[in-house]
Coordinates of C-alpha atoms in Angstrom, one line a residue:
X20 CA -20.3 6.8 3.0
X21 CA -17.2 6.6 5.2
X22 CA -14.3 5.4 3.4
X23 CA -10.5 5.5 4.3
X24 CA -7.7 5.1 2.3
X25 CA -3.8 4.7 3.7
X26 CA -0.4 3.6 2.3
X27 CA 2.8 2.8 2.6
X28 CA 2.8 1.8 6.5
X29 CA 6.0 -0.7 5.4
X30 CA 5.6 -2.8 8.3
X31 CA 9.1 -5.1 8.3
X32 CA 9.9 -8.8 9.0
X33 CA 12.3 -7.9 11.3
X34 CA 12.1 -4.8 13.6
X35 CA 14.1 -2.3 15.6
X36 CA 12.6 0.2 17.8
X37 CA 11.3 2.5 15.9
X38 CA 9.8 -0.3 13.7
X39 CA 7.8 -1.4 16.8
X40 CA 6.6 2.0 17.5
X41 CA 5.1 2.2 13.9
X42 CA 3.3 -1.4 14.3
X43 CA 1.7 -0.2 17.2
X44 CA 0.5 3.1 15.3
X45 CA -0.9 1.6 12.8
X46 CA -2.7 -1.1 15.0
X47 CA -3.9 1.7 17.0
X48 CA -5.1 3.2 13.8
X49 CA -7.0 0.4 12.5
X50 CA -8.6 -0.2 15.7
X51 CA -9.6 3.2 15.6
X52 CA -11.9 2.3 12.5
X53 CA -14.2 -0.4 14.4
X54 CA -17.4 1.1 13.9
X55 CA -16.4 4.0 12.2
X56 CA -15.3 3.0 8.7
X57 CA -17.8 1.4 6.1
X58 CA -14.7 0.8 4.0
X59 CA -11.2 0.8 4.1
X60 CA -9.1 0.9 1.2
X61 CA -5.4 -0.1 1.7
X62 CA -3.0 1.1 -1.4
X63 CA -0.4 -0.8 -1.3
X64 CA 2.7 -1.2 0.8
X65 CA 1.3 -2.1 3.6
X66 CA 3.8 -5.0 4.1
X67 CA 7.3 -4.5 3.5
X68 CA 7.6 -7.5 2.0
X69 CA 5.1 -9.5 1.4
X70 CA 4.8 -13.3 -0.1
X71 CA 1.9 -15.5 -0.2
X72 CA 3.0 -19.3 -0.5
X73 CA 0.4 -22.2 -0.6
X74 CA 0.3 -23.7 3.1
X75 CA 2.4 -21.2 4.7
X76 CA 1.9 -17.4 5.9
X77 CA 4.6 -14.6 7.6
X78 CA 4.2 -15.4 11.1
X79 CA 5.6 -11.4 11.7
X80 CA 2.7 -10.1 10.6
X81 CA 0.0 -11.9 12.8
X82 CA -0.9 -8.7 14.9
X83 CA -1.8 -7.0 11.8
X84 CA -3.6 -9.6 10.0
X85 CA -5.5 -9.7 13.2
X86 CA -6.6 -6.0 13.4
X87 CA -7.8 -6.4 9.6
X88 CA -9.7 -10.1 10.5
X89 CA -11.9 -8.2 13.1
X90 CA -11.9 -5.5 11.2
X91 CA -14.0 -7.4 8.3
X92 CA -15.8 -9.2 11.3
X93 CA -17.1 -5.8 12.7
X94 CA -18.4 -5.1 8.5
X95 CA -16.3 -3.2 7.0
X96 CA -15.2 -3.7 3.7
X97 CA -11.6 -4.0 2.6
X98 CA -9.9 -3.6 0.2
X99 CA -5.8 -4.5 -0.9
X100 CA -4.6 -2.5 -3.9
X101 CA -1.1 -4.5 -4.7
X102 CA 2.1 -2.0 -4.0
X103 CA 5.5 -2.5 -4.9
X104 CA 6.3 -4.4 -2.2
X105 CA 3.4 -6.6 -1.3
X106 CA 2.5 -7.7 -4.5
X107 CA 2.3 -11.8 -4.8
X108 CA -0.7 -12.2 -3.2
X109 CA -2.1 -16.0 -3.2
X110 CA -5.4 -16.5 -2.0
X111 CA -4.7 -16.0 1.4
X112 CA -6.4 -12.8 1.8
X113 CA -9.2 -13.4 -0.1
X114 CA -10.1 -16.4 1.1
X115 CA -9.3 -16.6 4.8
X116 CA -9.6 -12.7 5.4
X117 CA -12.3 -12.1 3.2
X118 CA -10.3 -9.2 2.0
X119 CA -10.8 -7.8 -1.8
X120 CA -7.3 -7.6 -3.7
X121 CA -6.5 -5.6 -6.8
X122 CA -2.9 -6.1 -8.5
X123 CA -3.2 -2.8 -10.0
X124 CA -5.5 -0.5 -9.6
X125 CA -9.5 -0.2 -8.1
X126 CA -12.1 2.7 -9.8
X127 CA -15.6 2.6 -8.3
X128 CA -18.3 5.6 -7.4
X129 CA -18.6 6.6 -4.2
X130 CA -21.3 9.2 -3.2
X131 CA -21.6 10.4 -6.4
X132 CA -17.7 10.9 -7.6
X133 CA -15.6 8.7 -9.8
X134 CA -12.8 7.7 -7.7
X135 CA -9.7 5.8 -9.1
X136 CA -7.4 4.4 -7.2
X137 CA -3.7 2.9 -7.6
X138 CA -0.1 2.5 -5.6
X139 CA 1.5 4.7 -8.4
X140 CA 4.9 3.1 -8.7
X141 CA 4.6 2.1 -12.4
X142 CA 4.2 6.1 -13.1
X143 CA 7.2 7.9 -11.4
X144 CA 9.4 9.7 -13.4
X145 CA 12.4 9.9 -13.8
X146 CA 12.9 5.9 -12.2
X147 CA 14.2 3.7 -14.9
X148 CA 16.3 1.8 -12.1
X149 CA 13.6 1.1 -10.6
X150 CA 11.3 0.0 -13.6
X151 CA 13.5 -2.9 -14.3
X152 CA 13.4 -3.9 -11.1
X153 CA 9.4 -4.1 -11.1
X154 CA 9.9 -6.3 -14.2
X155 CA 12.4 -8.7 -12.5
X156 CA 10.0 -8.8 -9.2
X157 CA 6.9 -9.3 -11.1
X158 CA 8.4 -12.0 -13.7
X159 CA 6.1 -15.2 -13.2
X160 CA 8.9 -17.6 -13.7
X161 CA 11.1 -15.9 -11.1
X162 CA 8.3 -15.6 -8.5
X163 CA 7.6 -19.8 -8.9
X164 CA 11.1 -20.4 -8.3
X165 CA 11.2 -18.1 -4.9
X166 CA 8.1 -20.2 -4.0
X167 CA 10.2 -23.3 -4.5
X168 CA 12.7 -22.1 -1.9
X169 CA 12.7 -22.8 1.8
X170 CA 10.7 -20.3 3.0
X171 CA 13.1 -18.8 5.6
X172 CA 15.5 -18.6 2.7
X173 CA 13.4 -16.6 0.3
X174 CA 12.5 -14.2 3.2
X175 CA 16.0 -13.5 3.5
X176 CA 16.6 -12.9 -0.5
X177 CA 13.3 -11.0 -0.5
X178 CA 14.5 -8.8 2.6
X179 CA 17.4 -7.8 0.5
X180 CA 15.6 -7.1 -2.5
X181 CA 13.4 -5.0 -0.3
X182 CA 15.9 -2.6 1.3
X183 CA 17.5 -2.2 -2.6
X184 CA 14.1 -0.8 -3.4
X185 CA 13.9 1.7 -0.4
X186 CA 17.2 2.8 -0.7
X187 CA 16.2 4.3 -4.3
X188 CA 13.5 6.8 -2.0
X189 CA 16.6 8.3 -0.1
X190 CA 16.5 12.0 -1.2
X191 CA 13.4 14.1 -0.8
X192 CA 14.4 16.1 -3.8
X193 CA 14.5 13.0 -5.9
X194 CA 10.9 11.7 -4.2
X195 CA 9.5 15.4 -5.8
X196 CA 10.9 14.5 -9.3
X197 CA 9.5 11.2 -9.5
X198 CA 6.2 12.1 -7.7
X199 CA 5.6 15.0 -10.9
X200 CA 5.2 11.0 -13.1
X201 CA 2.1 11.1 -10.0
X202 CA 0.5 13.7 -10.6
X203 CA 1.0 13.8 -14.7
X204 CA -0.7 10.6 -15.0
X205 CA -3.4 11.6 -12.3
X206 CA -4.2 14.7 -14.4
X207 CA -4.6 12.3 -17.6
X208 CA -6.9 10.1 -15.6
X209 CA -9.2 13.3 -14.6
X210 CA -10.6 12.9 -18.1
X211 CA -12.8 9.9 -16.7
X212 CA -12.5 10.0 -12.7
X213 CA -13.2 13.1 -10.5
X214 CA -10.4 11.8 -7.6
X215 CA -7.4 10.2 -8.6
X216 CA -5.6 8.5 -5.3
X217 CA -2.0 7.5 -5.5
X218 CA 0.3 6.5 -2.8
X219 CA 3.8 5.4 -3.3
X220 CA 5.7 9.0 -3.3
X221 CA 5.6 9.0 0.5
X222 CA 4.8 13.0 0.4
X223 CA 0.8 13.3 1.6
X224 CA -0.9 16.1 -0.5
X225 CA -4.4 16.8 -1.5
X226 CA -3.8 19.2 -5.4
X227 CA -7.5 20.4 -6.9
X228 CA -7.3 20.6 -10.5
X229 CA -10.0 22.3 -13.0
X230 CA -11.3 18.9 -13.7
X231 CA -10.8 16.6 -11.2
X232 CA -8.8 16.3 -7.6
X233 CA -5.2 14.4 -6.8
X234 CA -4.9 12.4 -3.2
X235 CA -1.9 11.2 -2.2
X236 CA -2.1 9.3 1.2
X237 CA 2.1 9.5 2.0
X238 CA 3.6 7.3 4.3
X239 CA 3.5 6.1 7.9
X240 CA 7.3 6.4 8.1
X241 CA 7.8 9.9 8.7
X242 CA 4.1 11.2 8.3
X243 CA 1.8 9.2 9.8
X244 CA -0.9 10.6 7.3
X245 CA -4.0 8.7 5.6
X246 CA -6.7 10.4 3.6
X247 CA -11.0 10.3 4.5
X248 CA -13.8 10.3 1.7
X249 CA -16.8 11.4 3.8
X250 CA -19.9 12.1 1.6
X251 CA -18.4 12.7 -1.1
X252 CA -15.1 14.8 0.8
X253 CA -11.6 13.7 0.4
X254 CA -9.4 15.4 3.5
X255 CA -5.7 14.8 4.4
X256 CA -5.2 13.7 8.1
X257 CA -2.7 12.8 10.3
X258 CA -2.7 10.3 13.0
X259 CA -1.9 11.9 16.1
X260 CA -2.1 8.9 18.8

């Protein structure tokens, strides 16, 4: 089986050049897996803010939407694992897209190994910042009220919110002390799965254990990187194009 798994592309509302140039890259990407790809696994942060109200979608993010429709047209299979920012889903890409979502985590078998699969933010270490902002976020009665708002206006809330979030992955050094939460709990989870995927950290790395391997699928910010599970092999690539 051909399966792909990528994170973190972060693709914004509102973009500058360089924003532009990593839309395009992942397009280019995606369209690269016509064919190719039986499934497609994205973990989270894929939007950089995402919100699903009832009759209304982010116009911004037509081209991608777009890519993933013909995508499922051409059969493959997709799946949404929620990140921590694209989280409030709706129905919208389950029922128009025909796109499988998972607000926390997706396990399955594929060729034979136990893979698990999750975004990873609710196991950094060393973030309690960031934890209370996850509970604020995720609160039920908060996200109602934001759907109550104009939807222009609770972009423009959400797109601060956002960049609070990102400015808590500045330092590189920091990334490394909250990725070692990653890779404890993937080392826990070994005791039942074989692979344990994470994304989140932004830093793409491929660790094989005694028991079991740790995948993490980085970022297209700086890295560009995404991870394949051919037959039953997990490799680290980088997209070159």
């Amino acid at each position: 089986m051909k399966v792909y798994i990528a994170s973190d592309f972060h693709l914004k509302l509102q973009e500058q050049k360089e924003d532009k140039i990593r839309r395009e890259k992942v397009i280019n990407f995606l369209m690269s897996l016509r064919g190719k790809a039986e499934l497609l696994i994205l973990n989270g942060d894929i939007f950089d803010l995402w919100f699903s109200w009832k009759n209304v979608i982010i116009k911004g993010y037509f081209p991608i939407l777009k890519v993933l429709s013909e995508l499922r047209e051409n059969g493959c299979r997709i799946i949404f694992i929620a990140g921590n920012h694209d989280f409030y889903f709706g129905n919208f890409l389950r029922d128009y897209l025909k796109i499988e979502v998972y607000t926390d985590a997706y396990s399955t078998v594929i060729d034979g190994k136990k893979v698990y699969i999750t975004h990873g933010d609710q196991h950094t270490s060393n973030d309690l910042r960031y934890k209370i902002f996850r509970i604020l976020t995720h609160n039920k009665f908060i996200m109602k009220i934001f759907a109550m708002i104009h939807p222009d206006v609770s972009l423009k809330i959400g797109n601060l919110m956002s960049r609070s979030s990102r400015k808590q992955q500045a330092s590189k050094k920091l990334l490394e002390k909250r990725e070692a939460g990653l890779i404890k709990f993937a080392k826990k989870k070994m005791d039942e799965f074989d692979i344990v995927i994470l994304g989140h950290s932004h830093i793409p790395k491929i660790l094989k254990f005694e028991n079991g391997i740790y995948a993490n699928s980085g970022d297209w910010i700086e890295n560009y990187s995404y991870l394949e599970l051919i037959n039953g092999k997990i490799n680290l690539n980088v997209n070159k194009e």
